[in-house]
mmCIF file of C-alpha atoms and ligand atoms in Angstrom:
data_model
loop_
_atom_site.group_PDB
_atom_site.id
_atom_site.type_symbol
_atom_site.label_atom_id
_atom_site.label_comp_id
_atom_site.label_asym_id
_atom_site.label_seq_id
_atom_site.Cartn_x
_atom_site.Cartn_y
_atom_site.Cartn_z
ATOM 1 C CA MET A 2 -28.882 7.809 -105.785
ATOM 2 C CA SER A 3 -28.598 5.936 -102.518
ATOM 3 C CA GLN A 4 -24.996 5.109 -103.393
ATOM 4 C CA GLU A 5 -24.204 8.802 -103.607
ATOM 5 C CA ILE A 6 -25.692 9.576 -100.212
ATOM 6 C CA ILE A 7 -23.649 6.817 -98.685
ATOM 7 C CA LYS A 8 -20.482 8.299 -100.144
ATOM 8 C CA LYS A 9 -21.245 11.791 -98.940
ATOM 9 C CA THR A 10 -21.914 10.819 -95.300
ATOM 10 C CA LYS A 11 -19.014 8.331 -95.216
ATOM 11 C CA LEU A 12 -21.452 5.804 -93.786
ATOM 12 C CA GLU A 13 -20.371 2.228 -94.056
ATOM 13 C CA ILE A 14 -23.189 -0.209 -94.508
ATOM 14 C CA ALA A 15 -22.708 -3.835 -93.561
ATOM 15 C CA LYS A 16 -21.467 -5.543 -96.689
ATOM 16 C CA THR A 17 -23.461 -8.362 -98.176
ATOM 17 C CA PRO A 18 -21.679 -11.675 -97.880
ATOM 18 C CA GLU A 19 -20.196 -13.299 -100.966
ATOM 19 C CA GLY A 20 -22.719 -15.202 -103.028
ATOM 20 C CA ILE A 21 -24.392 -15.689 -106.309
ATOM 21 C CA GLU A 22 -26.607 -12.872 -107.321
ATOM 22 C CA GLY A 23 -29.182 -12.732 -110.044
ATOM 23 C CA PRO A 24 -32.373 -10.888 -110.815
ATOM 24 C CA GLY A 25 -34.658 -11.465 -107.844
ATOM 25 C CA PHE A 26 -32.485 -13.895 -105.951
ATOM 26 C CA PHE A 27 -29.342 -14.071 -103.919
ATOM 27 C CA ALA A 28 -27.748 -17.299 -102.791
ATOM 28 C CA THR A 29 -25.043 -17.584 -100.124
ATOM 29 C CA LYS A 30 -23.847 -19.842 -97.315
ATOM 30 C CA VAL A 31 -25.890 -20.207 -94.119
ATOM 31 C CA ASP A 32 -22.746 -19.674 -92.049
ATOM 32 C CA GLU A 33 -22.208 -16.275 -93.607
ATOM 33 C CA VAL A 34 -25.758 -15.097 -93.042
ATOM 34 C CA ILE A 35 -25.738 -16.307 -89.448
ATOM 35 C CA GLY A 36 -22.309 -14.748 -88.902
ATOM 36 C CA MET A 37 -23.553 -11.442 -90.242
ATOM 37 C CA ALA A 38 -26.634 -11.583 -88.032
ATOM 38 C CA ARG A 39 -24.603 -12.420 -84.937
ATOM 39 C CA ALA A 40 -21.948 -9.797 -85.561
ATOM 40 C CA ASN A 41 -24.532 -7.064 -85.981
ATOM 41 C CA SER A 42 -26.646 -7.894 -82.968
ATOM 42 C CA LEU A 43 -24.186 -8.354 -80.129
ATOM 43 C CA TRP A 44 -25.617 -8.189 -76.636
ATOM 44 C CA PRO A 45 -22.728 -7.259 -74.379
ATOM 45 C CA LEU A 46 -22.842 -7.774 -70.636
ATOM 46 C CA PRO A 47 -20.551 -5.180 -69.045
ATOM 47 C CA PHE A 48 -18.807 -6.611 -65.993
ATOM 48 C CA ALA A 49 -17.115 -3.470 -64.720
ATOM 49 C CA THR A 50 -15.347 -3.373 -61.375
ATOM 50 C CA SER A 51 -12.962 -0.417 -61.342
ATOM 51 C CA CYS A 52 -11.211 2.316 -63.333
ATOM 52 C CA CYS A 53 -11.516 0.509 -66.679
ATOM 53 C CA GLY A 54 -15.259 0.418 -66.046
ATOM 54 C CA ILE A 55 -15.214 4.219 -65.789
ATOM 55 C CA GLU A 56 -13.366 4.355 -69.088
ATOM 56 C CA PHE A 57 -16.085 2.175 -70.530
ATOM 57 C CA MET A 58 -18.696 4.677 -69.328
ATOM 58 C CA ALA A 59 -16.881 7.331 -71.350
ATOM 59 C CA THR A 60 -16.968 4.961 -74.308
ATOM 60 C CA MET A 61 -20.722 4.678 -73.884
ATOM 61 C CA GLY A 62 -21.144 8.460 -73.599
ATOM 62 C CA SER A 63 -22.031 10.791 -76.438
ATOM 63 C CA HIS A 64 -18.451 11.753 -77.317
ATOM 64 C CA TYR A 65 -17.131 8.299 -78.192
ATOM 65 C CA ASP A 66 -20.594 6.804 -78.627
ATOM 66 C CA LEU A 67 -20.162 3.064 -78.684
ATOM 67 C CA ALA A 68 -23.723 2.798 -80.008
ATOM 68 C CA ARG A 69 -22.782 4.489 -83.272
ATOM 69 C CA PHE A 70 -22.363 1.089 -84.905
ATOM 70 C CA GLY A 71 -26.002 0.353 -84.202
ATOM 71 C CA MET A 72 -25.346 -3.191 -83.158
ATOM 72 C CA GLU A 73 -24.841 -3.480 -79.451
ATOM 73 C CA ARG A 74 -27.551 -3.712 -76.850
ATOM 74 C CA LEU A 75 -26.085 -3.616 -73.349
ATOM 75 C CA SER A 76 -27.700 -5.773 -70.747
ATOM 76 C CA PHE A 77 -26.822 -6.289 -67.132
ATOM 77 C CA SER A 78 -28.199 -9.799 -67.135
ATOM 78 C CA PRO A 79 -26.450 -12.874 -68.524
ATOM 79 C CA ARG A 80 -29.716 -13.953 -70.084
ATOM 80 C CA GLN A 81 -29.457 -13.714 -73.881
ATOM 81 C CA ALA A 82 -26.183 -11.822 -73.540
ATOM 82 C CA ASP A 83 -23.500 -13.201 -75.823
ATOM 83 C CA LEU A 84 -20.512 -10.898 -75.230
ATOM 84 C CA LEU A 85 -18.984 -10.682 -71.769
ATOM 85 C CA MET A 86 -16.938 -7.507 -71.335
ATOM 86 C CA VAL A 87 -14.719 -7.760 -68.274
ATOM 87 C CA MET A 88 -13.384 -4.353 -67.316
ATOM 88 C CA GLY A 89 -11.377 -3.856 -64.178
ATOM 89 C CA THR A 90 -9.526 -5.614 -61.413
ATOM 90 C CA ILE A 91 -10.985 -9.010 -60.586
ATOM 91 C CA ALA A 92 -10.288 -10.045 -57.020
ATOM 92 C CA LYS A 93 -9.921 -13.755 -56.371
ATOM 93 C CA LYS A 94 -13.037 -13.575 -54.258
ATOM 94 C CA MET A 95 -14.976 -12.334 -57.266
ATOM 95 C CA GLY A 96 -13.701 -15.143 -59.505
ATOM 96 C CA PRO A 97 -16.577 -17.581 -58.851
ATOM 97 C CA THR A 98 -19.132 -14.827 -59.562
ATOM 98 C CA LEU A 99 -17.514 -13.947 -62.869
ATOM 99 C CA ARG A 100 -17.435 -17.597 -63.794
ATOM 100 C CA GLN A 101 -21.068 -18.072 -62.887
ATOM 101 C CA VAL A 102 -22.046 -15.127 -65.049
ATOM 102 C CA TYR A 103 -20.100 -16.651 -67.942
ATOM 103 C CA GLU A 104 -21.697 -20.046 -67.429
ATOM 104 C CA GLN A 105 -25.173 -18.538 -67.423
ATOM 105 C CA MET A 106 -24.659 -16.885 -70.803
ATOM 106 C CA ALA A 107 -26.012 -18.572 -73.891
ATOM 107 C CA GLU A 108 -23.863 -20.065 -76.668
ATOM 108 C CA PRO A 109 -22.352 -18.711 -78.797
ATOM 109 C CA ARG A 110 -20.584 -16.380 -76.389
ATOM 110 C CA TRP A 111 -17.483 -14.250 -76.637
ATOM 111 C CA VAL A 112 -15.312 -12.654 -73.968
ATOM 112 C CA LEU A 113 -13.574 -9.295 -74.231
ATOM 113 C CA SER A 114 -10.958 -8.638 -71.587
ATOM 114 C CA VAL A 115 -10.468 -4.889 -71.204
ATOM 115 C CA GLY A 116 -7.329 -3.513 -69.571
ATOM 116 C CA ALA A 117 -4.190 -4.842 -67.964
ATOM 117 C CA CYS A 118 -5.987 -5.958 -64.793
ATOM 118 C CA ALA A 119 -8.558 -8.207 -66.413
ATOM 119 C CA SER A 120 -5.952 -9.577 -68.833
ATOM 120 C CA SER A 121 -3.067 -10.201 -66.460
ATOM 121 C CA GLY A 122 -3.710 -8.814 -62.997
ATOM 122 C CA GLY A 123 -2.045 -5.583 -64.088
ATOM 123 C CA ILE A 124 -0.011 -3.775 -61.485
ATOM 124 C CA PHE A 125 -1.730 -5.766 -58.744
ATOM 125 C CA ASP A 126 0.670 -8.644 -58.353
ATOM 126 C CA THR A 127 -0.781 -9.418 -54.934
ATOM 127 C CA TYR A 128 -2.280 -12.278 -52.963
ATOM 128 C CA SER A 129 -5.860 -11.095 -53.464
ATOM 129 C CA VAL A 130 -6.061 -10.324 -57.196
ATOM 130 C CA LEU A 131 -6.766 -12.843 -59.933
ATOM 131 C CA GLN A 132 -3.782 -12.751 -62.299
ATOM 132 C CA GLY A 133 -5.854 -12.612 -65.473
ATOM 133 C CA ILE A 134 -9.404 -13.786 -66.100
ATOM 134 C CA ASP A 135 -8.116 -16.367 -68.590
ATOM 135 C CA ARG A 136 -7.318 -18.466 -65.543
ATOM 136 C CA ILE A 137 -11.012 -19.154 -65.076
ATOM 137 C CA ILE A 138 -12.774 -18.437 -68.383
ATOM 138 C CA PRO A 139 -11.655 -18.408 -72.039
ATOM 139 C CA VAL A 140 -10.961 -14.983 -73.545
ATOM 140 C CA ASP A 141 -11.376 -14.060 -77.228
ATOM 141 C CA VAL A 142 -9.922 -10.556 -77.415
ATOM 142 C CA TYR A 143 -7.583 -8.741 -75.035
ATOM 143 C CA VAL A 144 -7.534 -4.953 -74.988
ATOM 144 C CA PRO A 145 -4.216 -3.698 -73.591
ATOM 145 C CA GLY A 146 -3.746 -0.522 -71.578
ATOM 146 C CA CYS A 147 -4.142 0.834 -68.087
ATOM 147 C CA PRO A 148 -6.713 2.097 -68.731
ATOM 148 C CA PRO A 149 -7.238 1.600 -72.473
ATOM 149 C CA ARG A 150 -8.527 4.605 -74.368
ATOM 150 C CA PRO A 151 -12.170 4.461 -75.499
ATOM 151 C CA GLU A 152 -10.939 4.001 -79.071
ATOM 152 C CA GLN A 153 -9.184 0.833 -77.980
ATOM 153 C CA ILE A 154 -12.325 -0.558 -76.351
ATOM 154 C CA ILE A 155 -14.253 0.187 -79.539
ATOM 155 C CA ASP A 156 -11.500 -1.505 -81.512
ATOM 156 C CA GLY A 157 -11.817 -4.542 -79.262
ATOM 157 C CA ILE A 158 -15.536 -4.742 -79.914
ATOM 158 C CA LEU A 159 -14.965 -4.469 -83.662
ATOM 159 C CA LYS A 160 -12.469 -7.338 -83.387
ATOM 160 C CA ILE A 161 -15.125 -9.425 -81.620
ATOM 161 C CA GLN A 162 -17.545 -8.537 -84.399
ATOM 162 C CA GLU A 163 -14.990 -9.766 -86.913
ATOM 163 C CA LEU A 164 -14.667 -13.039 -85.005
ATOM 164 C CA ALA A 165 -18.422 -13.520 -84.801
ATOM 165 C CA LYS A 166 -18.808 -12.792 -88.480
ATOM 166 C CA ASN A 167 -16.200 -15.284 -89.664
ATOM 167 C CA GLU A 168 -16.863 -18.075 -87.245
ATOM 168 C CA SER A 169 -18.068 -21.359 -88.685
ATOM 169 C CA GLY A 170 -21.538 -22.346 -87.541
ATOM 170 C CA ARG A 171 -20.147 -25.704 -86.487
ATOM 171 C CA ARG A 172 -17.292 -24.358 -84.371
ATOM 172 C CA ARG A 173 -19.201 -24.485 -81.096
ATOM 173 C CA HIS A 174 -20.022 -28.156 -81.600
ATOM 174 C CA SER A 175 -16.515 -29.196 -82.510
ATOM 175 C CA PRO A 176 -14.520 -31.505 -80.230
ATOM 176 C CA GLN A 177 -11.813 -28.812 -80.017
ATOM 177 C CA TYR A 178 -14.325 -26.388 -78.549
ATOM 178 C CA LYS A 179 -15.525 -29.006 -76.073
ATOM 179 C CA ASP A 180 -11.897 -29.621 -75.094
ATOM 180 C CA LEU A 181 -11.361 -25.898 -74.615
ATOM 181 C CA MET A 182 -14.390 -25.693 -72.329
ATOM 182 C CA ASN A 183 -13.307 -28.793 -70.447
ATOM 183 C CA SER A 184 -9.860 -27.308 -69.901
ATOM 184 C CA PHE A 185 -11.636 -24.565 -67.942
ATOM 185 C CA GLY A 186 -13.844 -27.084 -66.191
ATOM 186 C CA ILE A 187 -16.983 -25.734 -67.875
ATOM 187 C CA GLU A 188 -19.538 -28.186 -69.218
ATOM 188 C CA MET B 16 -6.614 19.178 -24.695
ATOM 189 C CA SER B 17 -4.782 15.968 -25.518
ATOM 190 C CA LYS B 18 -2.455 16.304 -22.547
ATOM 191 C CA GLU B 19 -5.459 16.846 -20.281
ATOM 192 C CA THR B 20 -7.177 13.770 -21.727
ATOM 193 C CA LEU B 21 -4.042 11.742 -21.200
ATOM 194 C CA ASP B 22 -3.742 12.803 -17.570
ATOM 195 C CA LYS B 23 -7.411 12.359 -16.821
ATOM 196 C CA VAL B 24 -7.696 8.897 -18.334
ATOM 197 C CA ASN B 25 -4.420 7.854 -16.749
ATOM 198 C CA GLU B 26 -5.565 8.974 -13.316
ATOM 199 C CA LYS B 27 -8.963 7.313 -13.673
ATOM 200 C CA LEU B 28 -7.464 4.027 -14.777
ATOM 201 C CA MET B 29 -4.920 4.079 -11.990
ATOM 202 C CA THR B 30 -7.563 4.559 -9.297
ATOM 203 C CA GLN B 31 -9.864 1.973 -10.871
ATOM 204 C CA PHE B 32 -7.185 -0.644 -11.462
ATOM 205 C CA PRO B 33 -4.521 -0.266 -8.798
ATOM 206 C CA GLY B 34 -1.299 -2.044 -9.680
ATOM 207 C CA LEU B 35 -2.116 -2.049 -13.385
ATOM 208 C CA HIS B 36 0.852 -2.071 -15.733
ATOM 209 C CA LEU B 37 -0.001 0.837 -17.969
ATOM 210 C CA GLU B 38 2.160 2.765 -20.395
ATOM 211 C CA ALA B 39 0.771 6.181 -21.194
ATOM 212 C CA GLU B 40 2.382 8.471 -23.721
ATOM 213 C CA LEU B 41 1.588 11.362 -26.003
ATOM 214 C CA LEU B 42 2.325 10.450 -29.613
ATOM 215 C CA TYR B 43 1.952 13.320 -32.089
ATOM 216 C CA ASN B 44 -0.291 15.021 -29.557
ATOM 217 C CA PHE B 45 -2.499 11.927 -29.294
ATOM 218 C CA PRO B 46 -2.908 10.032 -25.995
ATOM 219 C CA VAL B 47 -1.852 6.404 -26.362
ATOM 220 C CA PHE B 48 -2.161 3.696 -23.712
ATOM 221 C CA THR B 49 -0.518 0.308 -23.906
ATOM 222 C CA VAL B 50 -2.176 -2.280 -21.685
ATOM 223 C CA ASP B 51 -1.865 -5.938 -20.893
ATOM 224 C CA HIS B 52 -4.022 -8.034 -23.205
ATOM 225 C CA THR B 53 -5.621 -10.041 -20.401
ATOM 226 C CA LYS B 54 -6.940 -6.795 -18.925
ATOM 227 C CA ALA B 55 -7.863 -5.092 -22.196
ATOM 228 C CA HIS B 56 -11.542 -6.009 -22.209
ATOM 229 C CA GLU B 57 -12.056 -4.901 -18.608
ATOM 230 C CA ILE B 58 -10.381 -1.594 -19.322
ATOM 231 C CA LEU B 59 -12.388 -0.999 -22.482
ATOM 232 C CA LYS B 60 -15.587 -1.756 -20.580
ATOM 233 C CA PHE B 61 -14.629 0.721 -17.880
ATOM 234 C CA LEU B 62 -13.693 3.411 -20.408
ATOM 235 C CA LYS B 63 -17.029 3.020 -22.111
ATOM 236 C CA GLU B 64 -19.222 2.823 -19.023
ATOM 237 C CA ASP B 65 -17.595 5.363 -16.754
ATOM 238 C CA PRO B 66 -20.025 8.331 -16.781
ATOM 239 C CA GLU B 67 -17.255 10.903 -16.964
ATOM 240 C CA LEU B 68 -15.046 9.302 -19.612
ATOM 241 C CA ASN B 69 -17.906 7.811 -21.620
ATOM 242 C CA PHE B 70 -16.001 6.591 -24.684
ATOM 243 C CA HIS B 71 -19.180 5.481 -26.385
ATOM 244 C CA PHE B 72 -17.795 5.321 -29.933
ATOM 245 C CA LEU B 73 -15.265 2.853 -31.274
ATOM 246 C CA THR B 74 -13.767 4.703 -34.232
ATOM 247 C CA ASP B 75 -11.426 1.976 -35.323
ATOM 248 C CA LEU B 76 -10.064 -1.413 -34.445
ATOM 249 C CA THR B 77 -7.256 -3.117 -36.255
ATOM 250 C CA GLY B 78 -4.251 -5.364 -35.868
ATOM 251 C CA MET B 79 -0.537 -4.659 -36.020
ATOM 252 C CA GLN B 80 2.669 -6.606 -35.920
ATOM 253 C CA THR B 81 6.083 -5.497 -34.830
ATOM 254 C CA ALA B 82 8.773 -6.874 -37.077
ATOM 255 C CA ASP B 83 11.424 -7.401 -34.431
ATOM 256 C CA GLU B 84 9.771 -9.461 -31.757
ATOM 257 C CA LYS B 85 7.188 -11.195 -33.946
ATOM 258 C CA GLN B 86 4.600 -9.833 -31.609
ATOM 259 C CA LEU B 87 1.043 -9.335 -32.663
ATOM 260 C CA GLY B 88 -1.237 -6.654 -31.333
ATOM 261 C CA VAL B 89 -4.645 -5.075 -31.496
ATOM 262 C CA ILE B 90 -5.285 -1.363 -31.486
ATOM 263 C CA TYR B 91 -8.501 0.434 -30.496
ATOM 264 C CA HIS B 92 -9.428 4.035 -31.229
ATOM 265 C CA LEU B 93 -12.034 5.431 -28.869
ATOM 266 C CA HIS B 94 -13.960 8.670 -29.137
ATOM 267 C CA ASN B 95 -16.138 10.614 -26.748
ATOM 268 C CA MET B 96 -18.103 12.895 -29.034
ATOM 269 C CA PRO B 97 -19.732 15.328 -26.566
ATOM 270 C CA LYS B 98 -16.384 16.142 -24.966
ATOM 271 C CA ASN B 99 -14.361 15.515 -28.133
ATOM 272 C CA MET B 100 -11.893 13.266 -26.342
ATOM 273 C CA ARG B 101 -10.026 10.704 -28.337
ATOM 274 C CA ILE B 102 -7.635 8.015 -27.155
ATOM 275 C CA ARG B 103 -5.884 4.999 -28.532
ATOM 276 C CA ILE B 104 -5.481 1.682 -26.702
ATOM 277 C CA LYS B 105 -2.768 -0.746 -27.744
ATOM 278 C CA THR B 106 -2.348 -4.267 -26.531
ATOM 279 C CA PHE B 107 0.192 -6.934 -27.487
ATOM 280 C CA PHE B 108 0.310 -10.694 -27.156
ATOM 281 C CA ASP B 109 2.503 -13.576 -28.218
ATOM 282 C CA ILE B 110 2.073 -14.505 -31.898
ATOM 283 C CA SER B 111 1.879 -18.193 -30.986
ATOM 284 C CA LYS B 112 -1.301 -17.586 -29.007
ATOM 285 C CA PRO B 113 -3.146 -14.678 -30.640
ATOM 286 C CA GLU B 114 -6.258 -14.641 -28.527
ATOM 287 C CA ILE B 115 -8.173 -11.763 -27.003
ATOM 288 C CA LEU B 116 -11.694 -11.186 -25.729
ATOM 289 C CA THR B 117 -14.066 -9.687 -28.267
ATOM 290 C CA ALA B 118 -15.317 -6.112 -27.948
ATOM 291 C CA THR B 119 -18.577 -6.824 -29.768
ATOM 292 C CA ASP B 120 -20.458 -6.891 -26.456
ATOM 293 C CA LEU B 121 -19.422 -3.271 -25.892
ATOM 294 C CA TRP B 122 -19.617 -1.844 -29.406
ATOM 295 C CA ALA B 123 -21.643 -3.556 -32.129
ATOM 296 C CA GLY B 124 -19.362 -1.804 -34.625
ATOM 297 C CA ALA B 125 -16.505 -4.037 -33.534
ATOM 298 C CA ASN B 126 -18.091 -6.973 -35.329
ATOM 299 C CA TRP B 127 -16.825 -6.362 -38.859
ATOM 300 C CA MET B 128 -13.584 -4.773 -37.703
ATOM 301 C CA GLU B 129 -12.715 -7.849 -35.672
ATOM 302 C CA ARG B 130 -13.547 -10.108 -38.585
ATOM 303 C CA GLU B 131 -11.240 -8.018 -40.741
ATOM 304 C CA THR B 132 -8.472 -8.181 -38.137
ATOM 305 C CA TYR B 133 -8.917 -11.934 -37.965
ATOM 306 C CA ASP B 134 -8.883 -12.146 -41.756
ATOM 307 C CA PHE B 135 -5.625 -10.234 -42.153
ATOM 308 C CA PHE B 136 -3.726 -10.874 -38.919
ATOM 309 C CA GLY B 137 -5.187 -14.111 -37.599
ATOM 310 C CA VAL B 138 -6.152 -12.686 -34.230
ATOM 311 C CA ARG B 139 -8.801 -14.887 -32.631
ATOM 312 C CA PHE B 140 -11.400 -12.841 -30.787
ATOM 313 C CA THR B 141 -12.980 -15.148 -28.249
ATOM 314 C CA GLY B 142 -16.718 -14.648 -27.956
ATOM 315 C CA HIS B 143 -17.138 -13.110 -31.406
ATOM 316 C CA PRO B 144 -20.473 -14.282 -32.887
ATOM 317 C CA ASN B 145 -19.175 -15.003 -36.403
ATOM 318 C CA LEU B 146 -15.401 -15.004 -36.688
ATOM 319 C CA VAL B 147 -14.864 -15.935 -40.349
ATOM 320 C CA ARG B 148 -13.004 -14.231 -43.202
ATOM 321 C CA ILE B 149 -14.700 -11.133 -44.508
ATOM 322 C CA LEU B 150 -12.614 -9.729 -47.394
ATOM 323 C CA ASN B 151 -10.419 -12.585 -48.591
ATOM 324 C CA VAL B 152 -11.462 -15.894 -50.100
ATOM 325 C CA ASP B 153 -12.483 -18.502 -47.548
ATOM 326 C CA GLU B 154 -9.975 -21.038 -48.889
ATOM 327 C CA MET B 155 -7.015 -18.784 -48.117
ATOM 328 C CA ASP B 156 -4.742 -20.481 -45.601
ATOM 329 C CA ILE B 157 -2.528 -17.518 -44.727
ATOM 330 C CA PHE B 158 -3.014 -14.214 -42.926
ATOM 331 C CA PRO B 159 -1.709 -11.771 -45.527
ATOM 332 C CA MET B 160 -0.718 -8.857 -43.276
ATOM 333 C CA ARG B 161 1.515 -10.970 -41.085
ATOM 334 C CA LYS B 162 5.118 -10.333 -41.889
ATOM 335 C CA GLU B 163 5.907 -13.988 -42.527
ATOM 336 C CA TYR B 164 3.868 -14.143 -45.744
ATOM 337 C CA PRO B 165 4.781 -12.664 -49.147
ATOM 338 C CA LEU B 166 2.400 -10.065 -50.521
ATOM 339 C CA GLU B 167 2.960 -10.992 -54.167
ATOM 340 C CA ASP B 168 0.873 -13.584 -55.928
ATOM 341 C CA GLN B 169 2.836 -16.820 -55.799
ATOM 342 C CA THR B 170 1.146 -18.398 -58.815
ATOM 343 C CA ARG B 171 2.868 -16.325 -61.496
ATOM 344 C CA GLU B 172 5.640 -17.677 -63.600
ATOM 345 C CA ASP B 173 5.748 -14.939 -66.244
ATOM 346 C CA LYS B 174 7.156 -12.128 -64.144
ATOM 347 C CA GLU B 175 10.899 -11.996 -63.708
ATOM 348 C CA ASP B 176 11.908 -10.832 -60.280
ATOM 349 C CA LYS B 177 14.681 -8.581 -61.544
ATOM 350 C CA MET B 178 12.182 -6.601 -63.623
ATOM 351 C CA PHE B 179 10.152 -5.872 -60.519
ATOM 352 C CA GLY B 180 12.941 -4.860 -58.201
ATOM 353 C CA ARG B 181 12.855 -7.829 -55.905
HETATM 354 S S1 SF4 C 225 -5.997 -1.882 -66.007
HETATM 355 FE FE1 SF4 C 225 -5.494 0.049 -64.985
HETATM 356 S S2 SF4 C 225 -7.269 1.343 -65.389
HETATM 357 FE FE2 SF4 C 225 -7.896 -0.757 -65.788
HETATM 358 S S3 SF4 C 225 -8.800 -1.500 -63.893
HETATM 359 FE FE3 SF4 C 225 -6.644 -2.051 -63.875
HETATM 360 S S4 SF4 C 225 -5.637 -0.375 -62.795
HETATM 361 FE FE4 SF4 C 225 -7.639 0.343 -63.438
#
């Protein structure tokens, strides 16, 4: 019965991870359960500075409705946030602030760079604009466009979800990850 | 109205400062005065405090640079609201010694505008209470609006000049 309803409304329910199933029990890997939990409870911190931030507002609005996936809880504080969404032109003067926000976030954390400006400085090849946030913090997913359409921002978030879901639980403790952080000068 | 303002201010300044080197002109129907930078503060003070002229409002203050002579300048826009008189004061100095007296003692509004002019043009306003950069990063060692510095970011290696028309 429930299967039928799901088909009719075209709803997609988060799939159960691979595992061994039997009457009354289900066994799977811890990594997969944790990945599923993380991917479906992202807490994004929107760091919006200009036009791309406005586009993000449209994405949050009823028409595009970012919340339709029922997983994100936006917070304007780095506390407990685990997805940093950088949307807009980042001036060099703002660089230290952005970095501080990233450093204050808890592990595991992901970064979504929305738009040409955040990813590469965009059209602002000038003395005052940071030529891409990946000069100061690591970025997981880049969303191209100036500005990107709301669908693209949603796509970016789904890509982050995919990353969170498939990430090994040990990745953040690996020497490679420490090296990556050190290359940005972050402890 | 603008011609009258020009004549009136010109006459007043001439009687107050005899022998002053003053260029007065009407640019796009706007009275513009070019004065010597050593006298600029005195003149501004007079323009503000004279009961008839009473330019009590500093609309704008910024820097400028002429490309040919490498001269640096400061420009003041003054407004008398009750009489709706507006004038512009220009003053130039040598780029090797960009110093001028601050106008913050006359108009408190000059504070940020002078910091901005210092930030972008490197004009040092003597007597300013806090002359540090306001918009750019503190570590910046250039004055971006001066014509000797490139406006593009110099740290890029992925942009080919020929693709960007330069
Ligand atoms: S990428 Fe385009 S739309 Fe986005 S902040 Fe930059 S200029 Fe604005």
